[in-house]
Coordinates of C-alpha atoms in Angstrom, one line a residue:
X752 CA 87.1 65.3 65.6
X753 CA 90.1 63.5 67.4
X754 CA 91.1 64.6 70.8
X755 CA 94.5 65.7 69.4
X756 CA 92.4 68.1 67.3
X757 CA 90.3 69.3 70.4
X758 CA 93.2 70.1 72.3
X759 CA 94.5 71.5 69.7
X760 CA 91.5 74.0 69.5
X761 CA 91.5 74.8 73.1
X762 CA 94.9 75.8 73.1
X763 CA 94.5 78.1 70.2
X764 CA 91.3 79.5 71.9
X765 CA 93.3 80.0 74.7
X766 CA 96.8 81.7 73.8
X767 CA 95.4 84.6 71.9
X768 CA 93.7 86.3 75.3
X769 CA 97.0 85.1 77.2
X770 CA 99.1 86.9 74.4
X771 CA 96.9 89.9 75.1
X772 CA 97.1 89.8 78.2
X773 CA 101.0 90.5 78.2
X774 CA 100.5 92.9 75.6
X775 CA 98.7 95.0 78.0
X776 CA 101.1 94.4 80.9
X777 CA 103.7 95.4 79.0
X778 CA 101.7 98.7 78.2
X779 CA 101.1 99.3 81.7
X780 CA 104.6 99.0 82.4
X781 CA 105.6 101.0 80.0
X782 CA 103.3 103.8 80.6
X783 CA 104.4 103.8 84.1
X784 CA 108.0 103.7 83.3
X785 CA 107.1 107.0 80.7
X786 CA 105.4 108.3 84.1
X787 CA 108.5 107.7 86.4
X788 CA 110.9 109.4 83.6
X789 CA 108.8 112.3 83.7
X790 CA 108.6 112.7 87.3
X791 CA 112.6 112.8 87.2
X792 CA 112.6 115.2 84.5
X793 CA 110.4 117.6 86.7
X794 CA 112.1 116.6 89.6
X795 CA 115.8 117.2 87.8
X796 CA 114.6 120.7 86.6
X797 CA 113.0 121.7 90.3
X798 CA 114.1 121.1 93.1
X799 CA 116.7 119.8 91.5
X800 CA 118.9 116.8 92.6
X801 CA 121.3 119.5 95.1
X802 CA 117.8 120.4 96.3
X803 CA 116.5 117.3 97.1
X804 CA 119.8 116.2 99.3
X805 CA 119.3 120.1 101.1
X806 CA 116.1 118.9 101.9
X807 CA 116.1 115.0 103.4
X808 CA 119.4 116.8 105.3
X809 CA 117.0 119.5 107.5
X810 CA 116.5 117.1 110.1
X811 CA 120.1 115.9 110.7
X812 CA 121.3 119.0 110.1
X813 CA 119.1 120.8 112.9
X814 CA 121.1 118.8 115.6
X815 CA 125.0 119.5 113.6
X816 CA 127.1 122.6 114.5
X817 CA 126.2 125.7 112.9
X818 CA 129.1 125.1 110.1
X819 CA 128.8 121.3 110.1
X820 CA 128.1 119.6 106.7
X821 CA 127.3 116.2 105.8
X822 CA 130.4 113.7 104.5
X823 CA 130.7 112.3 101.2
X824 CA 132.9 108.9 101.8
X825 CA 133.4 107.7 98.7
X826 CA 134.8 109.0 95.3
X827 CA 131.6 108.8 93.5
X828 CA 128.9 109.4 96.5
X829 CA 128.6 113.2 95.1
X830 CA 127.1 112.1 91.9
X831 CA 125.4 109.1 92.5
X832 CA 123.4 109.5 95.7
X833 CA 122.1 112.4 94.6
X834 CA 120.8 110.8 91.5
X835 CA 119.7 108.0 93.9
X836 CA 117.6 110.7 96.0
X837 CA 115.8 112.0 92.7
X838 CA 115.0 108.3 91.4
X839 CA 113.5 107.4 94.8
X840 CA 111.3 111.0 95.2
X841 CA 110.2 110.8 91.2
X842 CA 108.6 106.8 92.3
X843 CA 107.1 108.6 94.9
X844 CA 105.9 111.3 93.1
X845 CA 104.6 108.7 90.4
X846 CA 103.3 106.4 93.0
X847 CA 99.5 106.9 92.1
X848 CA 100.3 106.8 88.4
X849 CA 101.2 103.7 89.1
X850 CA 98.7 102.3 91.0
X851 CA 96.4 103.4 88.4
X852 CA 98.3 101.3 85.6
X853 CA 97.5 98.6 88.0
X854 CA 94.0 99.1 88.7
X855 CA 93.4 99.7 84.5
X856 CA 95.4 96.1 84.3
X857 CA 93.0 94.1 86.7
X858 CA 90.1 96.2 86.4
X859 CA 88.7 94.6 83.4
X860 CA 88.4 91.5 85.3
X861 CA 86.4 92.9 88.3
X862 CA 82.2 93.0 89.1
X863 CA 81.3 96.3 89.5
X864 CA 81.1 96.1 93.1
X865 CA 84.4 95.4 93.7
X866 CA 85.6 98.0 91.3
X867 CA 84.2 100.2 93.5
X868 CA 86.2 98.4 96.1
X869 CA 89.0 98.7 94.9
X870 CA 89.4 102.4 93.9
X871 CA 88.9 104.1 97.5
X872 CA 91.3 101.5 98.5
X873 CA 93.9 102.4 95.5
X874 CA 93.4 106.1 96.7
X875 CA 94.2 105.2 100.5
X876 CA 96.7 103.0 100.0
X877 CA 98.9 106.1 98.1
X878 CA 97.7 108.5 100.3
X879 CA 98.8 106.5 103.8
X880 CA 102.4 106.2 101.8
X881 CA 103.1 109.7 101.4
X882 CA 101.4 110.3 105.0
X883 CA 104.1 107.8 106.5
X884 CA 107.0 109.8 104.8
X885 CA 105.9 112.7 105.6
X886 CA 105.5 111.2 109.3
X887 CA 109.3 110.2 109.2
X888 CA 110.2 113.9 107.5
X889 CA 108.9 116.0 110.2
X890 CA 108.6 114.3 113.1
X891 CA 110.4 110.8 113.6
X892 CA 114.1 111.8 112.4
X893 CA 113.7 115.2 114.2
X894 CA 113.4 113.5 117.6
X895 CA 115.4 110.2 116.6
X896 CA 118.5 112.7 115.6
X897 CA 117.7 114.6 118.8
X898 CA 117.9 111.4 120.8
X899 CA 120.9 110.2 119.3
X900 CA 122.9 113.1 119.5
X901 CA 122.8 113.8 122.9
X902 CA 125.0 110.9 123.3
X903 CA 128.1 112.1 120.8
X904 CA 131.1 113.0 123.1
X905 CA 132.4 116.5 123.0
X906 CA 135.6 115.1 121.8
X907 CA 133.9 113.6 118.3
X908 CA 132.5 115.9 115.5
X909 CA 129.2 114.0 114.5
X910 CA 129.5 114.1 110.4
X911 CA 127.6 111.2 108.7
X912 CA 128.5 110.4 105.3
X913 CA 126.1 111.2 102.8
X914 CA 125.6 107.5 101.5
X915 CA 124.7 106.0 104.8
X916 CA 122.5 108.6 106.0
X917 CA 120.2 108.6 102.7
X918 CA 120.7 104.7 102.4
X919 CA 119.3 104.9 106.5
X920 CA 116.1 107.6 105.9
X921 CA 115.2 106.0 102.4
X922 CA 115.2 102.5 104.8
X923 CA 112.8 104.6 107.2
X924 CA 110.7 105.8 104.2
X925 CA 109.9 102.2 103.1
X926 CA 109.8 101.0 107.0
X927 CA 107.0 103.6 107.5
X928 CA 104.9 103.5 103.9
X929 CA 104.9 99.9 104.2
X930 CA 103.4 99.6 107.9
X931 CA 101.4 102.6 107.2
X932 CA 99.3 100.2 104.6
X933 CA 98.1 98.2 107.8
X934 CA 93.8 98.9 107.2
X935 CA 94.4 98.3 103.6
X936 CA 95.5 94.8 104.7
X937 CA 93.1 94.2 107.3
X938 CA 90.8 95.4 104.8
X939 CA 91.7 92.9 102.1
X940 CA 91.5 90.3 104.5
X941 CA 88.2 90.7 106.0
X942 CA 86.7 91.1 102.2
X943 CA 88.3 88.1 101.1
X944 CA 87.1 86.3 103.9
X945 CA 90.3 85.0 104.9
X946 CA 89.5 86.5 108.4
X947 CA 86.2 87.9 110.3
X948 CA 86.3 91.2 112.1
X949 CA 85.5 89.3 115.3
X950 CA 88.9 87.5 114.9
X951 CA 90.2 90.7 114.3
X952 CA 89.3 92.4 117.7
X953 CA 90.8 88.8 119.2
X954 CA 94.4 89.0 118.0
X955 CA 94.4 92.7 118.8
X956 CA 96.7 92.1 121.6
X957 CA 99.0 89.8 119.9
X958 CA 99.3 92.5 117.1
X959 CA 100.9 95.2 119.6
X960 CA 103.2 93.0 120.1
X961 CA 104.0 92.0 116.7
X962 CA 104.2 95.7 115.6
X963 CA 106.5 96.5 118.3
X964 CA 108.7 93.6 117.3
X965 CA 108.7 94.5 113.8
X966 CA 109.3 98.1 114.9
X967 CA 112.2 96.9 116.7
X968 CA 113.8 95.1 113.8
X969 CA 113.3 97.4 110.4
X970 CA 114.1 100.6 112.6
X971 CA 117.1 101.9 114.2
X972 CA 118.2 101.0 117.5
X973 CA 116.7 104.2 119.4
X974 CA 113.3 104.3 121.0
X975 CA 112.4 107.1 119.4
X976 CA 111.7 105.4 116.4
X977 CA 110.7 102.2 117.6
X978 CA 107.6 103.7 119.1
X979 CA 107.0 106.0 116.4
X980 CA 106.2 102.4 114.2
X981 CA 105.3 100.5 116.2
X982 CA 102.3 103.0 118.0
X983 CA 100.8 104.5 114.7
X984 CA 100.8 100.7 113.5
X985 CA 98.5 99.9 116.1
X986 CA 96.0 102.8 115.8
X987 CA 96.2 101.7 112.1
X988 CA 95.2 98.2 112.9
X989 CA 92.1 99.6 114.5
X990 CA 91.5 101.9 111.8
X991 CA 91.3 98.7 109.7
X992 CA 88.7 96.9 111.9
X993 CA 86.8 99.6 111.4
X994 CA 86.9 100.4 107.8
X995 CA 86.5 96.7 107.1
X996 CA 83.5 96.8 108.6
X997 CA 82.5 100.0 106.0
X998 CA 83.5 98.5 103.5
X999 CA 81.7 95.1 104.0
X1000 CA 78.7 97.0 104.1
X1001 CA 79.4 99.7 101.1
X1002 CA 80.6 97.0 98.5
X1003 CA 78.1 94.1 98.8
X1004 CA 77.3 93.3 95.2
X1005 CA 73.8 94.4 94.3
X1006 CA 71.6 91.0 93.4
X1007 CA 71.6 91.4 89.7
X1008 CA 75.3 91.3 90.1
X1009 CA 75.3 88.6 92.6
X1010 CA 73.5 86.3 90.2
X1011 CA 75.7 87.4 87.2
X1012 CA 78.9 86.1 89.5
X1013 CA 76.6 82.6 90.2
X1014 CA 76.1 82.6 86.3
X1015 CA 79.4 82.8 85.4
X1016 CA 80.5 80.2 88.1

């Protein structure tokens, strides 16, 4: 056999699992997109989109005048930001549907050790999300409002437009589901052995500093939110040290699988 003919083979040996490969991508994307239209459909029918707005509005609204509403700007800010708010609460809602569709993508792939690896981390990882929203629900824009407010001038009625303020707390979601991640990455890092825990506890101080510079850049310009980032981050960080050190012990592969990965390599 030529070596046109051997290529030849190995590229036909090769493109059927790559073909299948996007196959099931595309499954998994489309199973999660099915997920996300249902969570809108649930969402649509209760709370509804109306109830949605009345509800990311509580903590602005707890520092307005009795009678004061929030301002919709632009012609079509009453339809669309409300159907803004339910897209973004329906990914939300959906959030662990999808991060199943990407575990059953990858998990085919993985030993058995670091399957179970990767599901407490899968189950975390959503859980710390909708922990750092609700964080920025209850607590952070109640006091960041209050803080604000108290420098508005008698003489100026303090009505946001609708559009900005759900374009600024929908920035504050993201902000705070994205930092609240932190032990899943120190996690990650430590099992991929791209850092040691003992390197960890070195650059604790210079990571107080980079969370409070971060803090200061993806958050408004108030203290009250600055520190609201920037000091959960930290405890976070040290939450990751910690669970690393867990999880380094929990999922070691066994040997039988350790010699199955030295097979295969």
């Amino acid at each position: 056999m030529s070596d046109t003919e051997k290529s030849t083979d190995e590229l036909a040996g090769s493109e059927q699992p790559f073909v299948q490969h996007l196959m099931e991508l595309r499954d998994r994307l489309l199973y999660g997109v099915i997920g996300l239209a249902i969570c809108m459909a649930l969402l649509a029918f209760w709370p509804g989109p109306s109830g949605l707005i009345d509800l990311i509005a509580v903590p602005i609204r707890a520092h307005m005048p009795p009678d004061a509403k929030l301002i919709a700007v632009g012609v079509f800010s009453p339809f669309f930001v409300p159907i803004k708010v339910l897209a973004m609460a329906a990914l939300l809602l959906s959030l662990p549907w999808w991060m199943y569709q990407v575990w059953a993508f990858v998990a085919p792939g993985l030993y058995g050790h670091e399957k179970r690896f990767a599901i407490p981390l899968i189950v975390l990882g959503s859980a710390l999300a909708y922990v750092g929203i609700a964080f920025v629900q209850f607590f952070v824009l109640d006091k960041m409002f209050g803080f604000i407010q108290q420098f508005t001038p008698a003489s100026v009625a303090a009505t946001p437009d609708i559009a900005s303020y759900v374009e600024a707390i929908l920035s504050l979601y993201l902000a705070f589901g994205l930092a609240f991640q932190v032990p899943i990455v120190v996690v990650l890092l430590v099992k991929m052995n791209m850092v040691t825990v003992e390197k960890l506890k070195e650059f604790r101080g210079y990571f107080i500093v980079v969370a409070f510079v971060i803090a200061a850049i993806v958050t408004p310009p108030d203290v009250i939110s600055q520190l609201a980032l920037a000091v959960p981050m930290c405890i976070l960080y040290e939450i990751g040290i910690w669970g690393s050190q867990w999880f380094i012990k929990t999922s070691a592969p066994s040997e039988a699988e350790a010699a199955e990965k030295e097979s295969a390599s």
